[in-house]
Amino acid sequence: MLIPLYGYAFNVAIGSKAIAIAIFLFTAAVPGGFTLIFGVAFTIQHFSVVQLVSSTGSFALLLFILYPVFMYAFKSDELW
């Protein structure tokens, strides 16, 4: 996951566009799947304001982590 972060931060192409897309899909599927499945299921079972804020915060952190990876994979066409 550090390759897209480095590439997005410094505007350099590392590897190919296919590798960047694969890294994004893997990064979105694995942590995103755990965040959505377990976060939503745990919030439904143990509903409280603290749990709702915690689940929302973890989803926001996931989006914060995925933003540069997405931009590097799909919105940096001038690098390749």
CSV table of C-alpha atoms in Angstrom, one decimal:
chain,number,residue,atom,x,y,z
A,1,MET,CA,0.0,0.0,0.0
A,2,LEU,CA,3.0,2.3,0.4
A,3,ILE,CA,3.7,2.3,-3.4
A,4,PRO,CA,0.5,4.2,-4.3
A,5,LEU,CA,0.9,6.6,-1.4
A,6,TYR,CA,4.5,7.4,-2.5
A,7,GLY,CA,3.5,7.6,-6.1
A,8,TYR,CA,0.6,10.0,-5.4
A,9,ALA,CA,2.6,12.2,-3.0
A,10,PHE,CA,5.6,12.7,-5.4
A,11,ASN,CA,3.8,12.3,-8.8
A,12,VAL,CA,6.0,9.4,-9.9
A,13,ALA,CA,4.8,6.2,-11.6
A,14,ILE,CA,5.9,3.1,-9.8
A,15,GLY,CA,5.1,-0.1,-11.6
A,16,SER,CA,2.2,-0.2,-14.0
A,17,LYS,CA,-1.3,1.1,-13.9
A,18,ALA,CA,-2.7,-2.5,-13.6
A,19,ILE,CA,-0.6,-3.0,-10.4
A,20,ALA,CA,-1.9,0.3,-9.0
A,21,ILE,CA,-5.5,-0.8,-9.7
A,22,ALA,CA,-4.9,-4.2,-8.2
A,23,ILE,CA,-3.5,-2.6,-5.1
A,24,PHE,CA,-6.5,-0.3,-4.8
A,25,LEU,CA,-9.0,-3.2,-5.2
A,26,PHE,CA,-7.1,-5.3,-2.6
A,27,THR,CA,-6.9,-2.5,-0.2
A,28,ALA,CA,-10.6,-1.6,-0.6
A,29,ALA,CA,-11.7,-5.2,-0.4
A,30,VAL,CA,-9.8,-6.5,2.6
A,31,PRO,CA,-9.9,-3.6,5.2
A,32,GLY,CA,-13.2,-2.3,3.7
A,33,GLY,CA,-14.9,-5.6,4.0
A,34,PHE,CA,-13.8,-6.0,7.6
A,35,THR,CA,-14.9,-2.5,8.4
A,36,LEU,CA,-18.3,-2.7,6.8
A,37,ILE,CA,-19.2,-6.3,7.9
A,38,PHE,CA,-17.9,-6.2,11.5
A,39,GLY,CA,-18.5,-2.5,12.1
A,40,VAL,CA,-22.1,-2.6,11.0
A,41,ALA,CA,-22.9,-6.0,12.6
A,42,PHE,CA,-21.3,-5.0,15.9
A,43,THR,CA,-23.1,-1.7,15.9
A,44,ILE,CA,-26.5,-3.4,15.3
A,45,GLN,CA,-25.9,-5.9,18.0
A,46,HIS,CA,-24.5,-3.4,20.6
A,47,PHE,CA,-26.0,-0.1,19.7
A,48,SER,CA,-24.9,2.9,21.6
A,49,VAL,CA,-23.8,6.4,20.7
A,50,VAL,CA,-20.1,5.5,21.4
A,51,GLN,CA,-20.3,2.5,19.2
A,52,LEU,CA,-22.0,4.5,16.4
A,53,VAL,CA,-19.3,7.2,16.6
A,54,SER,CA,-16.5,4.5,16.6
A,55,SER,CA,-17.9,2.7,13.6
A,56,THR,CA,-18.4,6.0,11.7
A,57,GLY,CA,-14.9,7.0,12.6
A,58,SER,CA,-13.4,3.7,11.4
A,59,PHE,CA,-15.3,4.1,8.1
A,60,ALA,CA,-14.0,7.7,7.8
A,61,LEU,CA,-10.5,6.5,8.4
A,62,LEU,CA,-10.9,3.9,5.7
A,63,LEU,CA,-12.0,6.5,3.2
A,64,PHE,CA,-9.0,8.7,4.3
A,65,ILE,CA,-6.6,5.8,3.7
A,66,LEU,CA,-8.2,4.9,0.3
A,67,TYR,CA,-8.3,8.4,-1.2
A,68,PRO,CA,-4.7,8.7,-2.3
A,69,VAL,CA,-4.6,5.1,-3.5
A,70,PHE,CA,-7.7,5.7,-5.6
A,71,MET,CA,-6.3,9.0,-7.0
A,72,TYR,CA,-3.1,7.2,-7.9
A,73,ALA,CA,-4.8,4.3,-9.6
A,74,PHE,CA,-7.6,6.1,-11.5
A,75,LYS,CA,-6.9,9.8,-11.6
A,76,SER,CA,-3.2,10.0,-12.4
A,77,ASP,CA,-3.3,9.2,-16.2
A,78,GLU,CA,-0.5,11.7,-16.9
A,79,LEU,CA,2.0,9.5,-15.0
A,80,TRP,CA,1.8,6.6,-17.3
